[in-house]
Short mmCIF file of C-alpha atoms in Angstrom, two decimals:
data_model
loop_
_atom_site.label_atom_id
_atom_site.label_comp_id
_atom_site.label_asym_id
_atom_site.label_seq_id
_atom_site.Cartn_x
_atom_site.Cartn_y
_atom_site.Cartn_z
CA ASP A 1 157.54 105.01 -59.01
CA ASN A 2 158.42 104.98 -62.71
CA SER A 3 155.96 107.70 -63.75
CA THR A 4 156.09 109.52 -67.08
CA VAL A 5 154.54 112.81 -68.19
CA TYR A 6 154.42 113.64 -71.91
CA ILE A 7 153.33 116.93 -73.47
CA GLY A 8 153.44 118.09 -77.06
CA LYS A 9 152.33 121.10 -79.07
CA TYR A 10 151.92 121.78 -82.79
CA PHE A 11 153.04 125.20 -84.01
CA GLY A 12 151.33 125.50 -87.35
CA SER A 13 151.07 122.36 -89.45
CA ALA A 14 154.78 121.65 -89.90
CA VAL A 15 156.42 122.06 -86.46
CA TYR A 16 155.85 119.81 -83.44
CA VAL A 17 157.60 120.29 -80.08
CA ASP A 18 157.40 117.76 -77.26
CA ALA A 19 158.77 117.07 -73.80
CA LEU A 20 158.84 113.90 -71.74
CA MET A 21 159.64 113.82 -68.02
CA HIS A 22 160.32 110.41 -66.51
CA LEU A 23 160.45 110.06 -62.73
CA SER A 24 161.92 106.98 -61.14
CA TYR A 25 162.81 106.03 -57.58
CA ASP A 26 166.13 104.44 -56.71
CA GLU A 27 166.44 103.51 -53.06
CA THR A 28 170.22 103.12 -53.39
CA ARG A 29 170.52 106.84 -54.20
CA ILE A 30 168.57 108.33 -51.27
CA ASP A 31 171.58 110.31 -49.99
CA ASP A 32 172.79 111.28 -53.48
CA ALA A 33 172.87 115.04 -54.17
CA ALA A 34 171.71 114.47 -57.76
CA THR A 35 168.35 113.05 -56.63
CA LEU A 36 165.55 114.26 -54.41
CA GLN A 37 165.50 111.58 -51.69
CA GLY A 38 166.06 108.93 -54.35
CA LEU A 39 163.62 110.43 -56.88
CA GLU A 40 165.41 110.87 -60.21
CA LEU A 41 164.23 113.07 -63.09
CA GLN A 42 165.10 112.04 -66.66
CA PRO A 43 163.91 114.68 -69.18
CA GLU A 44 163.71 114.41 -72.97
CA PHE A 45 162.94 117.17 -75.46
CA GLY A 46 162.11 116.92 -79.14
CA LEU A 47 161.48 119.05 -82.20
CA GLU A 48 159.96 117.68 -85.39
CA LEU A 49 159.84 119.54 -88.70
CA GLU A 50 157.73 118.36 -91.61
CA THR A 51 159.27 119.19 -94.98
CA PRO A 52 158.02 118.31 -98.47
CA PHE A 53 160.56 115.49 -98.87
CA ALA A 54 161.20 114.15 -95.35
CA ASP A 55 160.42 114.62 -91.69
CA ILE A 56 163.32 115.82 -89.55
CA ARG A 57 163.32 115.07 -85.82
CA TRP A 58 165.85 116.36 -83.30
CA ASN A 59 165.78 114.73 -79.86
CA LEU A 60 167.71 115.76 -76.75
CA ALA A 61 167.92 113.75 -73.51
CA PRO A 62 170.22 115.54 -71.06
CA ASN A 63 171.97 113.56 -68.33
CA ILE A 64 171.44 115.45 -65.06
CA ASP A 65 174.20 113.58 -63.20
CA ALA A 66 176.74 114.61 -65.84
CA MET A 67 175.52 118.21 -65.82
CA LEU A 68 176.01 118.45 -62.04
CA ASN A 69 179.63 117.37 -62.55
CA ASN A 70 180.09 120.08 -65.24
CA ILE A 71 180.18 117.51 -68.03
CA ILE A 72 177.72 118.80 -70.60
CA VAL A 73 177.29 115.72 -72.74
CA SER A 74 173.75 114.95 -73.68
CA SER A 75 172.21 112.20 -75.68
CA THR A 76 171.24 113.88 -78.94
CA SER A 77 169.77 112.29 -82.04
CA LEU A 78 168.78 113.54 -85.46
CA THR A 79 166.34 111.43 -87.45
CA LEU A 80 165.26 111.68 -91.09
CA SER A 81 162.17 109.75 -92.12
CA TRP A 82 160.10 109.60 -95.27
CA LYS A 83 157.36 107.49 -96.77
CA PHE A 84 156.11 106.69 -100.22
CA SER A 85 152.48 106.29 -101.18
CA PHE A 86 151.32 104.96 -104.52
#
């Protein structure tokens, strides 16, 4: 119940790819076709690029329930971050 698996891999020194799989159990959705006997999978995928001026991160968290209903709307974010050192 409420288990999470996280994996990540660097490709060179500037590219990082990661995936997070969150499993949760919902007893009210045992007979739901979108779950496996109430076990729900919530994946997230990310890509981070290190540039000379800023880090760029793209994150994607697809909604499996929406995809089963042919509604391809995922939670996507794009993040820019930078830091200064003196």
